[in-house]
């Protein structure tokens, strides 16, 4: 069972090299996927609906006669909502309400109102915030269905004031998940197409006769989706390039080891490429977590996925102390960081890079995936060093506002003209000078 999960110690001479290789991806596979995504995008760009239909029938094993036949009606979504049992429906509505409440507060607190200020000569400067007109949300559906991702993508768009939300979700073998459809109804999605992969990203970016082009595409997906999003950036906006899920647990050895083992499983079960890592200063506790993994794994329905993920990309790492754990956590910059410790706040203060932090032993990452309120679409693959969770701000853009008074033009005109002559741009200079009073 020793090969179940890698064991590392920061005092090992080659620890840095081992950690780097654990965090790295298989680049050759990425290149093949990128080539396949590029070909699919090119065919969607030139052949529109025909290419989308062909790829969807091929990859999702469907027999649809047109792209129009792949659109769901509002009636279908309402019927799916009505078909849920009371417990499921209440859970979905509770999650939606909590996600909405969080993003409403985010909207109020994150500068959505814009700003302006007036200078002594009457010149007014500021910034106007405008919601995007039309966005596409990608909801993954290849290996599992994600109603929670419908809520996490659509609700902040709605809160931001986006006029039209187009959702795409693949339905392999034609199986439609009622909870996904119900979530779309609750979140107020305008149109849903049952397409996925690079062909869905291409359709949303370029538009087809049936699918309208959008201004921005958001949402996670597999490597084909990620490669396609990277390639259409510039034609449309994108939120981020999301990789496989990750969890990093930073534990002082005081949490029930079964809880920590299950938290590691919770992200490992998403994908064979998902990454689950524990950092802890207590060797005996690490042994206890390993024993819990061995005990709990056989009963997990997705134990093969978890086993592969833990064996290839997981690790239990012994650190010198919690300060060193924080340093390593900052270099890993994980999507999810659980600080499962007494007084978690003292360690959270030392963390600069993490998509989301879960503080204390009762804050399991799984609560954030569904219903705590903050968004579960988060930066992965160390991109938390420079990017943020999906939020209302992703569905807004900003315009600078400049009103120069007649008096202001006298001062600014001289400054601008001087600099324009310095740059050799005569028309710029004269344009400013025309407004000067003799
Ligand atoms: N970050 C998040 O918030 C979050 C949330 C949910 C899921 N996820 C992740 O999203 C991913 C979802 O992946 P998925 O595969 O289940 O669904 P997906 O919808 O991303 O991909 C399915 C599509 O991939 C395309 N595809 C599959 N094989 C192909 C091939 N050989 N060539 C070309 N296209 C092909 C098909 O068109 C198919 O419809 C997982 O990695 C999961 O962990 C992330
Ligand atoms: N953990 C995923 C993001 O990495 C989100 C999710 C959806 N459902 C369950 N989990
Ligand atoms: Zn999850």
PDB file of N, CA, C and O and ligand atoms in Angstrom, residues 33 36-37 40 55-56 58-61 138-146 148-149 152-153 168-172 195-200 219-226 240 242-245 267 269-274 335-336 369 375-380, ligand 1:
ATOM      1  N   UNK A  33      -3.855  17.530 -27.422  1.00  0.00           N
ATOM      2  CA  UNK A  33      -5.203  18.048 -27.155  1.00  0.00           C
ATOM      3  C   UNK A  33      -5.367  19.432 -27.780  1.00  0.00           C
ATOM      4  O   UNK A  33      -6.405  19.740 -28.376  1.00  0.00           O
ATOM      5  N   UNK A  36      -6.008  19.066 -31.460  1.00  0.00           N
ATOM      6  CA  UNK A  36      -7.377  18.604 -31.720  1.00  0.00           C
ATOM      7  C   UNK A  36      -8.372  19.760 -31.523  1.00  0.00           C
ATOM      8  O   UNK A  36      -9.273  19.966 -32.348  1.00  0.00           O
ATOM      9  N   UNK A  37      -8.165  20.534 -30.458  1.00  0.00           N
ATOM     10  CA  UNK A  37      -9.075  21.670 -30.188  1.00  0.00           C
ATOM     11  C   UNK A  37      -8.984  22.696 -31.315  1.00  0.00           C
ATOM     12  O   UNK A  37     -10.003  23.241 -31.761  1.00  0.00           O
ATOM     13  N   UNK A  40     -10.948  21.521 -34.345  1.00  0.00           N
ATOM     14  CA  UNK A  40     -12.401  21.638 -34.134  1.00  0.00           C
ATOM     15  C   UNK A  40     -12.829  23.104 -34.261  1.00  0.00           C
ATOM     16  O   UNK A  40     -13.821  23.427 -34.928  1.00  0.00           O
ATOM     17  N   UNK A  55     -19.415  17.290 -34.685  1.00  0.00           N
ATOM     18  CA  UNK A  55     -18.558  17.013 -33.516  1.00  0.00           C
ATOM     19  C   UNK A  55     -19.402  16.539 -32.330  1.00  0.00           C
ATOM     20  O   UNK A  55     -19.002  15.636 -31.598  1.00  0.00           O
ATOM     21  N   UNK A  56     -20.573  17.147 -32.162  1.00  0.00           N
ATOM     22  CA  UNK A  56     -21.420  16.762 -31.026  1.00  0.00           C
ATOM     23  C   UNK A  56     -21.914  15.329 -31.194  1.00  0.00           C
ATOM     24  O   UNK A  56     -21.854  14.527 -30.247  1.00  0.00           O
ATOM     25  N   UNK A  58     -20.506  13.014 -32.848  1.00  0.00           N
ATOM     26  CA  UNK A  58     -19.361  12.095 -32.745  1.00  0.00           C
ATOM     27  C   UNK A  58     -18.891  11.946 -31.295  1.00  0.00           C
ATOM     28  O   UNK A  58     -18.843  10.850 -30.763  1.00  0.00           O
ATOM     29  N   UNK A  59     -18.588  13.068 -30.629  1.00  0.00           N
ATOM     30  CA  UNK A  59     -17.965  12.959 -29.294  1.00  0.00           C
ATOM     31  C   UNK A  59     -18.971  12.608 -28.194  1.00  0.00           C
ATOM     32  O   UNK A  59     -18.593  11.995 -27.198  1.00  0.00           O
ATOM     33  N   UNK A  60     -20.207  13.033 -28.355  1.00  0.00           N
ATOM     34  CA  UNK A  60     -21.186  12.731 -27.292  1.00  0.00           C
ATOM     35  C   UNK A  60     -22.139  11.591 -27.681  1.00  0.00           C
ATOM     36  O   UNK A  60     -23.137  11.343 -27.004  1.00  0.00           O
ATOM     37  N   UNK A  61     -21.828  10.932 -28.813  1.00  0.00           N
ATOM     38  CA  UNK A  61     -22.586   9.756 -29.268  1.00  0.00           C
ATOM     39  C   UNK A  61     -24.087  10.061 -29.387  1.00  0.00           C
ATOM     40  O   UNK A  61     -24.925   9.359 -28.842  1.00  0.00           O
ATOM     41  N   UNK A 138     -20.047  27.854 -19.810  1.00  0.00           N
ATOM     42  CA  UNK A 138     -19.752  26.451 -20.109  1.00  0.00           C
ATOM     43  C   UNK A 138     -19.955  25.655 -18.826  1.00  0.00           C
ATOM     44  O   UNK A 138     -19.300  25.894 -17.814  1.00  0.00           O
ATOM     45  N   UNK A 139     -20.869  24.681 -18.885  1.00  0.00           N
ATOM     46  CA  UNK A 139     -21.105  23.801 -17.740  1.00  0.00           C
ATOM     47  C   UNK A 139     -20.606  22.413 -18.132  1.00  0.00           C
ATOM     48  O   UNK A 139     -21.095  21.823 -19.092  1.00  0.00           O
ATOM     49  N   UNK A 140     -19.600  21.894 -17.401  1.00  0.00           N
ATOM     50  CA  UNK A 140     -19.048  20.599 -17.797  1.00  0.00           C
ATOM     51  C   UNK A 140     -20.062  19.467 -17.633  1.00  0.00           C
ATOM     52  O   UNK A 140     -20.957  19.544 -16.781  1.00  0.00           O
ATOM     53  N   UNK A 141     -19.914  18.442 -18.467  1.00  0.00           N
ATOM     54  CA  UNK A 141     -20.887  17.348 -18.400  1.00  0.00           C
ATOM     55  C   UNK A 141     -20.385  16.042 -18.977  1.00  0.00           C
ATOM     56  O   UNK A 141     -21.167  15.129 -19.212  1.00  0.00           O
ATOM     57  N   UNK A 142     -19.076  15.945 -19.233  1.00  0.00           N
ATOM     58  CA  UNK A 142     -18.546  14.725 -19.847  1.00  0.00           C
ATOM     59  C   UNK A 142     -18.578  13.533 -18.905  1.00  0.00           C
ATOM     60  O   UNK A 142     -19.225  12.526 -19.171  1.00  0.00           O
ATOM     61  N   UNK A 143     -17.878  13.658 -17.763  1.00  0.00           N
ATOM     62  CA  UNK A 143     -17.758  12.526 -16.844  1.00  0.00           C
ATOM     63  C   UNK A 143     -18.725  12.618 -15.674  1.00  0.00           C
ATOM     64  O   UNK A 143     -18.961  11.640 -14.975  1.00  0.00           O
ATOM     65  N   UNK A 144     -19.227  13.793 -15.385  1.00  0.00           N
ATOM     66  CA  UNK A 144     -20.168  13.983 -14.277  1.00  0.00           C
ATOM     67  C   UNK A 144     -21.030  15.198 -14.615  1.00  0.00           C
ATOM     68  O   UNK A 144     -20.670  15.986 -15.486  1.00  0.00           O
ATOM     69  N   UNK A 145     -22.180  15.326 -13.934  1.00  0.00           N
ATOM     70  CA  UNK A 145     -23.053  16.492 -14.154  1.00  0.00           C
ATOM     71  C   UNK A 145     -22.827  17.484 -13.012  1.00  0.00           C
ATOM     72  O   UNK A 145     -22.615  17.074 -11.866  1.00  0.00           O
ATOM     73  N   UNK A 146     -22.876  18.775 -13.317  1.00  0.00           N
ATOM     74  CA  UNK A 146     -22.529  19.791 -12.326  1.00  0.00           C
ATOM     75  C   UNK A 146     -23.592  20.883 -12.192  1.00  0.00           C
ATOM     76  O   UNK A 146     -23.368  22.020 -12.611  1.00  0.00           O
ATOM     77  N   UNK A 148     -24.235  22.471  -9.590  1.00  0.00           N
ATOM     78  CA  UNK A 148     -23.651  23.545  -8.776  1.00  0.00           C
ATOM     79  C   UNK A 148     -22.887  24.524  -9.661  1.00  0.00           C
ATOM     80  O   UNK A 148     -22.867  25.731  -9.390  1.00  0.00           O
ATOM     81  N   UNK A 149     -22.274  24.026 -10.744  1.00  0.00           N
ATOM     82  CA  UNK A 149     -21.524  24.925 -11.632  1.00  0.00           C
ATOM     83  C   UNK A 149     -22.467  25.821 -12.440  1.00  0.00           C
ATOM     84  O   UNK A 149     -22.084  26.919 -12.848  1.00  0.00           O
ATOM     85  N   UNK A 152     -23.021  28.641  -9.994  1.00  0.00           N
ATOM     86  CA  UNK A 152     -21.804  29.440  -9.758  1.00  0.00           C
ATOM     87  C   UNK A 152     -21.454  30.323 -10.957  1.00  0.00           C
ATOM     88  O   UNK A 152     -20.814  31.364 -10.807  1.00  0.00           O
ATOM     89  N   UNK A 153     -21.852  29.906 -12.155  1.00  0.00           N
ATOM     90  CA  UNK A 153     -21.557  30.708 -13.353  1.00  0.00           C
ATOM     91  C   UNK A 153     -22.669  31.693 -13.664  1.00  0.00           C
ATOM     92  O   UNK A 153     -22.421  32.842 -14.018  1.00  0.00           O
ATOM     93  N   UNK A 168     -24.059  26.315 -22.358  1.00  0.00           N
ATOM     94  CA  UNK A 168     -23.804  25.081 -23.115  1.00  0.00           C
ATOM     95  C   UNK A 168     -23.433  24.000 -22.119  1.00  0.00           C
ATOM     96  O   UNK A 168     -22.732  24.254 -21.137  1.00  0.00           O
ATOM     97  N   UNK A 169     -23.936  22.799 -22.347  1.00  0.00           N
ATOM     98  CA  UNK A 169     -23.621  21.656 -21.482  1.00  0.00           C
ATOM     99  C   UNK A 169     -23.726  20.388 -22.328  1.00  0.00           C
ATOM    100  O   UNK A 169     -24.741  20.163 -22.989  1.00  0.00           O
ATOM    101  N   UNK A 170     -22.666  19.566 -22.352  1.00  0.00           N
ATOM    102  CA  UNK A 170     -22.784  18.337 -23.147  1.00  0.00           C
ATOM    103  C   UNK A 170     -23.687  17.315 -22.453  1.00  0.00           C
ATOM    104  O   UNK A 170     -23.754  17.277 -21.219  1.00  0.00           O
ATOM    105  N   UNK A 171     -24.375  16.527 -23.269  1.00  0.00           N
ATOM    106  CA  UNK A 171     -25.219  15.447 -22.723  1.00  0.00           C
ATOM    107  C   UNK A 171     -24.783  14.146 -23.391  1.00  0.00           C
ATOM    108  O   UNK A 171     -25.418  13.697 -24.360  1.00  0.00           O
ATOM    109  N   UNK A 172     -23.668  13.546 -22.915  1.00  0.00           N
ATOM    110  CA  UNK A 172     -23.189  12.310 -23.546  1.00  0.00           C
ATOM    111  C   UNK A 172     -24.292  11.260 -23.592  1.00  0.00           C
ATOM    112  O   UNK A 172     -25.046  11.099 -22.626  1.00  0.00           O
ATOM    113  N   UNK A 195     -24.533  21.051 -26.010  1.00  0.00           N
ATOM    114  CA  UNK A 195     -23.285  20.806 -26.737  1.00  0.00           C
ATOM    115  C   UNK A 195     -22.128  21.054 -25.766  1.00  0.00           C
ATOM    116  O   UNK A 195     -22.295  21.770 -24.773  1.00  0.00           O
ATOM    117  N   UNK A 196     -20.985  20.450 -26.039  1.00  0.00           N
ATOM    118  CA  UNK A 196     -19.842  20.642 -25.138  1.00  0.00           C
ATOM    119  C   UNK A 196     -18.544  20.650 -25.908  1.00  0.00           C
ATOM    120  O   UNK A 196     -18.519  20.735 -27.138  1.00  0.00           O
ATOM    121  N   UNK A 197     -17.435  20.575 -25.172  1.00  0.00           N
ATOM    122  CA  UNK A 197     -16.114  20.486 -25.778  1.00  0.00           C
ATOM    123  C   UNK A 197     -15.714  21.734 -26.551  1.00  0.00           C
ATOM    124  O   UNK A 197     -16.316  22.813 -26.418  1.00  0.00           O
ATOM    125  N   UNK A 198     -14.681  21.577 -27.408  1.00  0.00           N
ATOM    126  CA  UNK A 198     -14.145  22.708 -28.182  1.00  0.00           C
ATOM    127  C   UNK A 198     -15.189  23.251 -29.151  1.00  0.00           C
ATOM    128  O   UNK A 198     -15.213  24.448 -29.457  1.00  0.00           O
ATOM    129  N   UNK A 199     -16.102  22.357 -29.629  1.00  0.00           N
ATOM    130  CA  UNK A 199     -17.119  22.822 -30.588  1.00  0.00           C
ATOM    131  C   UNK A 199     -18.092  23.818 -29.930  1.00  0.00           C
ATOM    132  O   UNK A 199     -18.550  24.766 -30.576  1.00  0.00           O
ATOM    133  N   UNK A 200     -18.373  23.618 -28.641  1.00  0.00           N
ATOM    134  CA  UNK A 200     -19.266  24.548 -27.937  1.00  0.00           C
ATOM    135  C   UNK A 200     -18.568  25.894 -27.740  1.00  0.00           C
ATOM    136  O   UNK A 200     -19.176  26.962 -27.918  1.00  0.00           O
ATOM    137  N   UNK A 219     -16.466  29.616 -17.271  1.00  0.00           N
ATOM    138  CA  UNK A 219     -16.793  28.281 -16.767  1.00  0.00           C
ATOM    139  C   UNK A 219     -15.688  27.272 -17.015  1.00  0.00           C
ATOM    140  O   UNK A 219     -14.912  27.407 -17.949  1.00  0.00           O
ATOM    141  N   UNK A 220     -15.633  26.271 -16.134  1.00  0.00           N
ATOM    142  CA  UNK A 220     -14.584  25.258 -16.223  1.00  0.00           C
ATOM    143  C   UNK A 220     -14.933  24.163 -17.217  1.00  0.00           C
ATOM    144  O   UNK A 220     -16.077  24.057 -17.656  1.00  0.00           O
ATOM    145  N   UNK A 221     -13.953  23.352 -17.562  1.00  0.00           N
ATOM    146  CA  UNK A 221     -14.187  22.220 -18.453  1.00  0.00           C
ATOM    147  C   UNK A 221     -12.926  21.388 -18.535  1.00  0.00           C
ATOM    148  O   UNK A 221     -11.922  21.701 -17.866  1.00  0.00           O
ATOM    149  N   UNK A 222     -12.943  20.356 -19.362  1.00  0.00           N
ATOM    150  CA  UNK A 222     -11.771  19.481 -19.465  1.00  0.00           C
ATOM    151  C   UNK A 222     -10.681  20.136 -20.322  1.00  0.00           C
ATOM    152  O   UNK A 222     -10.774  21.309 -20.701  1.00  0.00           O
ATOM    153  N   UNK A 223      -9.651  19.364 -20.655  1.00  0.00           N
ATOM    154  CA  UNK A 223      -8.493  19.930 -21.354  1.00  0.00           C
ATOM    155  C   UNK A 223      -8.853  20.453 -22.749  1.00  0.00           C
ATOM    156  O   UNK A 223      -8.242  21.417 -23.232  1.00  0.00           O
ATOM    157  N   UNK A 224      -9.833  19.839 -23.434  1.00  0.00           N
ATOM    158  CA  UNK A 224     -10.258  20.322 -24.761  1.00  0.00           C
ATOM    159  C   UNK A 224     -10.912  21.697 -24.625  1.00  0.00           C
ATOM    160  O   UNK A 224     -10.671  22.594 -25.439  1.00  0.00           O
ATOM    161  N   UNK A 225     -11.736  21.834 -23.593  1.00  0.00           N
ATOM    162  CA  UNK A 225     -12.421  23.110 -23.340  1.00  0.00           C
ATOM    163  C   UNK A 225     -11.389  24.185 -22.996  1.00  0.00           C
ATOM    164  O   UNK A 225     -11.440  25.307 -23.518  1.00  0.00           O
ATOM    165  N   UNK A 226     -10.444  23.827 -22.128  1.00  0.00           N
ATOM    166  CA  UNK A 226      -9.417  24.796 -21.707  1.00  0.00           C
ATOM    167  C   UNK A 226      -8.588  25.244 -22.915  1.00  0.00           C
ATOM    168  O   UNK A 226      -8.337  26.442 -23.095  1.00  0.00           O
ATOM    169  N   UNK A 240     -10.880  32.489 -17.219  1.00  0.00           N
ATOM    170  CA  UNK A 240      -9.592  31.907 -16.831  1.00  0.00           C
ATOM    171  C   UNK A 240      -9.456  30.588 -17.571  1.00  0.00           C
ATOM    172  O   UNK A 240     -10.403  30.118 -18.203  1.00  0.00           O
ATOM    173  N   UNK A 242      -9.184  27.014 -16.565  1.00  0.00           N
ATOM    174  CA  UNK A 242      -9.260  26.173 -15.366  1.00  0.00           C
ATOM    175  C   UNK A 242      -8.713  24.783 -15.660  1.00  0.00           C
ATOM    176  O   UNK A 242      -9.089  24.154 -16.640  1.00  0.00           O
ATOM    177  N   UNK A 243      -7.805  24.333 -14.807  1.00  0.00           N
ATOM    178  CA  UNK A 243      -7.271  22.975 -14.930  1.00  0.00           C
ATOM    179  C   UNK A 243      -7.994  22.039 -13.978  1.00  0.00           C
ATOM    180  O   UNK A 243      -9.023  22.403 -13.408  1.00  0.00           O
ATOM    181  N   UNK A 244      -7.448  20.819 -13.799  1.00  0.00           N
ATOM    182  CA  UNK A 244      -8.083  19.868 -12.882  1.00  0.00           C
ATOM    183  C   UNK A 244      -8.158  20.410 -11.447  1.00  0.00           C
ATOM    184  O   UNK A 244      -7.336  21.231 -11.048  1.00  0.00           O
ATOM    185  N   UNK A 245      -9.155  19.931 -10.695  1.00  0.00           N
ATOM    186  CA  UNK A 245      -9.367  20.418  -9.324  1.00  0.00           C
ATOM    187  C   UNK A 245      -8.172  20.109  -8.420  1.00  0.00           C
ATOM    188  O   UNK A 245      -7.459  19.131  -8.628  1.00  0.00           O
ATOM    189  N   UNK A 267     -11.657  16.077  -3.712  1.00  0.00           N
ATOM    190  CA  UNK A 267     -11.226  16.648  -4.995  1.00  0.00           C
ATOM    191  C   UNK A 267     -10.642  15.574  -5.902  1.00  0.00           C
ATOM    192  O   UNK A 267     -10.804  15.622  -7.120  1.00  0.00           O
ATOM    193  N   UNK A 269     -11.771  12.719  -6.402  1.00  0.00           N
ATOM    194  CA  UNK A 269     -12.822  11.982  -7.118  1.00  0.00           C
ATOM    195  C   UNK A 269     -13.311  12.703  -8.378  1.00  0.00           C
ATOM    196  O   UNK A 269     -14.027  12.134  -9.181  1.00  0.00           O
ATOM    197  N   UNK A 270     -12.906  13.974  -8.563  1.00  0.00           N
ATOM    198  CA  UNK A 270     -13.333  14.704  -9.767  1.00  0.00           C
ATOM    199  C   UNK A 270     -12.709  14.119 -11.028  1.00  0.00           C
ATOM    200  O   UNK A 270     -13.322  14.091 -12.080  1.00  0.00           O
ATOM    201  N   UNK A 271     -11.449  13.714 -10.922  1.00  0.00           N
ATOM    202  CA  UNK A 271     -10.660  13.524 -12.136  1.00  0.00           C
ATOM    203  C   UNK A 271      -9.376  12.763 -11.786  1.00  0.00           C
ATOM    204  O   UNK A 271      -8.801  13.004 -10.729  1.00  0.00           O
ATOM    205  N   UNK A 272      -8.902  11.928 -12.680  1.00  0.00           N
ATOM    206  CA  UNK A 272      -7.619  11.234 -12.451  1.00  0.00           C
ATOM    207  C   UNK A 272      -6.475  12.244 -12.348  1.00  0.00           C
ATOM    208  O   UNK A 272      -5.449  11.957 -11.751  1.00  0.00           O
ATOM    209  N   UNK A 273      -6.655  13.431 -12.950  1.00  0.00           N
ATOM    210  CA  UNK A 273      -5.589  14.434 -12.924  1.00  0.00           C
ATOM    211  C   UNK A 273      -5.714  15.411 -11.751  1.00  0.00           C
ATOM    212  O   UNK A 273      -4.887  16.312 -11.584  1.00  0.00           O
ATOM    213  N   UNK A 274      -6.782  15.261 -10.949  1.00  0.00           N
ATOM    214  CA  UNK A 274      -6.962  16.165  -9.800  1.00  0.00           C
ATOM    215  C   UNK A 274      -5.805  15.968  -8.817  1.00  0.00           C
ATOM    216  O   UNK A 274      -5.142  14.927  -8.824  1.00  0.00           O
ATOM    217  N   UNK A 335      -5.802  25.848  -5.704  1.00  0.00           N
ATOM    218  CA  UNK A 335      -7.182  26.286  -5.942  1.00  0.00           C
ATOM    219  C   UNK A 335      -7.935  26.379  -4.601  1.00  0.00           C
ATOM    220  O   UNK A 335      -8.554  27.382  -4.294  1.00  0.00           O
ATOM    221  N   UNK A 336      -7.882  25.292  -3.826  1.00  0.00           N
ATOM    222  CA  UNK A 336      -8.531  25.271  -2.506  1.00  0.00           C
ATOM    223  C   UNK A 336      -7.488  25.009  -1.437  1.00  0.00           C
ATOM    224  O   UNK A 336      -6.719  24.056  -1.552  1.00  0.00           O
ATOM    225  N   UNK A 369     -17.972  24.069  -2.434  1.00  0.00           N
ATOM    226  CA  UNK A 369     -18.346  23.609  -3.769  1.00  0.00           C
ATOM    227  C   UNK A 369     -19.834  23.816  -4.037  1.00  0.00           C
ATOM    228  O   UNK A 369     -20.237  24.007  -5.187  1.00  0.00           O
ATOM    229  N   UNK A 375     -17.819  31.784  -4.829  1.00  0.00           N
ATOM    230  CA  UNK A 375     -17.838  31.024  -6.085  1.00  0.00           C
ATOM    231  C   UNK A 375     -16.900  29.824  -6.058  1.00  0.00           C
ATOM    232  O   UNK A 375     -15.821  29.896  -5.481  1.00  0.00           O
ATOM    233  N   UNK A 376     -17.313  28.717  -6.688  1.00  0.00           N
ATOM    234  CA  UNK A 376     -16.422  27.553  -6.728  1.00  0.00           C
ATOM    235  C   UNK A 376     -15.590  27.502  -8.020  1.00  0.00           C
ATOM    236  O   UNK A 376     -14.779  26.594  -8.177  1.00  0.00           O
ATOM    237  N   UNK A 377     -15.784  28.464  -8.920  1.00  0.00           N
ATOM    238  CA  UNK A 377     -14.910  28.526 -10.105  1.00  0.00           C
ATOM    239  C   UNK A 377     -13.697  29.366  -9.698  1.00  0.00           C
ATOM    240  O   UNK A 377     -13.805  30.573  -9.462  1.00  0.00           O
ATOM    241  N   UNK A 378     -12.550  28.680  -9.581  1.00  0.00           N
ATOM    242  CA  UNK A 378     -11.380  29.274  -8.929  1.00  0.00           C
ATOM    243  C   UNK A 378     -10.131  29.041  -9.771  1.00  0.00           C
ATOM    244  O   UNK A 378     -10.070  28.074 -10.542  1.00  0.00           O
ATOM    245  N   UNK A 379      -9.118  29.889  -9.589  1.00  0.00           N
ATOM    246  CA  UNK A 379      -7.868  29.686 -10.333  1.00  0.00           C
ATOM    247  C   UNK A 379      -7.156  28.398  -9.896  1.00  0.00           C
ATOM    248  O   UNK A 379      -7.052  28.127  -8.701  1.00  0.00           O
ATOM    249  N   UNK A 380      -6.702  27.617 -10.876  1.00  0.00           N
ATOM    250  CA  UNK A 380      -5.986  26.366 -10.603  1.00  0.00           C
ATOM    251  C   UNK A 380      -4.560  26.466 -11.152  1.00  0.00           C
ATOM    252  O   UNK A 380      -4.186  27.498 -11.734  1.00  0.00           O
TER     253      UNK A 380
HETATM  254  N1  LIG B   1     -13.083  24.358 -11.549  1.00  0.00           N
HETATM  255  C1  LIG B   1     -14.371  24.090 -11.363  1.00  0.00           C
HETATM  256  O1  LIG B   1     -15.096  24.866 -10.821  1.00  0.00           O
HETATM  257  C2  LIG B   1     -14.915  22.800 -11.878  1.00  0.00           C
HETATM  258  C3  LIG B   1     -16.271  22.469 -11.653  1.00  0.00           C
HETATM  259  C4  LIG B   1     -16.744  21.301 -12.173  1.00  0.00           C
HETATM  260  C5  LIG B   1     -15.900  20.483 -12.931  1.00  0.00           C
HETATM  261  N2  LIG B   1     -14.609  20.828 -13.097  1.00  0.00           N
HETATM  262  C6  LIG B   1     -13.695  20.050 -13.908  1.00  0.00           C
HETATM  263  O2  LIG B   1     -14.145  20.138 -15.253  1.00  0.00           O
HETATM  264  C7  LIG B   1     -13.762  18.971 -15.940  1.00  0.00           C
HETATM  265  C8  LIG B   1     -14.968  18.407 -16.665  1.00  0.00           C
HETATM  266  O3  LIG B   1     -14.547  17.506 -17.629  1.00  0.00           O
HETATM  267  P1  LIG B   1     -15.541  16.507 -18.343  1.00  0.00           P
HETATM  268  O4  LIG B   1     -14.718  15.749 -19.329  1.00  0.00           O
HETATM  269  O5  LIG B   1     -16.299  15.774 -17.316  1.00  0.00           O
HETATM  270  O6  LIG B   1     -16.609  17.413 -19.097  1.00  0.00           O
HETATM  271  P2  LIG B   1     -16.481  18.559 -20.208  1.00  0.00           P
HETATM  272  O7  LIG B   1     -17.865  19.049 -20.445  1.00  0.00           O
HETATM  273  O8  LIG B   1     -15.465  19.561 -19.861  1.00  0.00           O
HETATM  274  O9  LIG B   1     -15.978  17.810 -21.540  1.00  0.00           O
HETATM  275  C9  LIG B   1     -16.780  16.933 -22.258  1.00  0.00           C
HETATM  276  C10 LIG B   1     -16.597  17.213 -23.739  1.00  0.00           C
HETATM  277  O10 LIG B   1     -15.232  17.012 -24.112  1.00  0.00           O
HETATM  278  C11 LIG B   1     -15.195  16.699 -25.500  1.00  0.00           C
HETATM  279  N3  LIG B   1     -14.280  15.589 -25.734  1.00  0.00           N
HETATM  280  C12 LIG B   1     -14.161  14.461 -25.015  1.00  0.00           C
HETATM  281  N4  LIG B   1     -13.262  13.641 -25.583  1.00  0.00           N
HETATM  282  C13 LIG B   1     -12.825  14.250 -26.704  1.00  0.00           C
HETATM  283  C14 LIG B   1     -11.870  13.924 -27.712  1.00  0.00           C
HETATM  284  N5  LIG B   1     -11.200  12.782 -27.701  1.00  0.00           N
HETATM  285  N6  LIG B   1     -11.650  14.817 -28.701  1.00  0.00           N
HETATM  286  C15 LIG B   1     -12.309  15.986 -28.738  1.00  0.00           C
HETATM  287  N7  LIG B   1     -13.227  16.350 -27.815  1.00  0.00           N
HETATM  288  C16 LIG B   1     -13.464  15.499 -26.797  1.00  0.00           C
HETATM  289  C17 LIG B   1     -16.571  16.299 -25.927  1.00  0.00           C
HETATM  290  O11 LIG B   1     -17.068  17.248 -26.813  1.00  0.00           O
HETATM  291  C18 LIG B   1     -17.400  16.311 -24.643  1.00  0.00           C
HETATM  292  O12 LIG B   1     -18.684  16.842 -24.867  1.00  0.00           O
HETATM  293  C19 LIG B   1     -13.158  18.018 -14.896  1.00  0.00           C
HETATM  294  O13 LIG B   1     -11.754  18.115 -14.965  1.00  0.00           O
HETATM  295  C20 LIG B   1     -13.648  18.581 -13.573  1.00  0.00           C
HETATM  296  O14 LIG B   1     -12.786  18.341 -12.504  1.00  0.00           O
HETATM  297  C21 LIG B   1     -14.101  21.990 -12.618  1.00  0.00           C
END
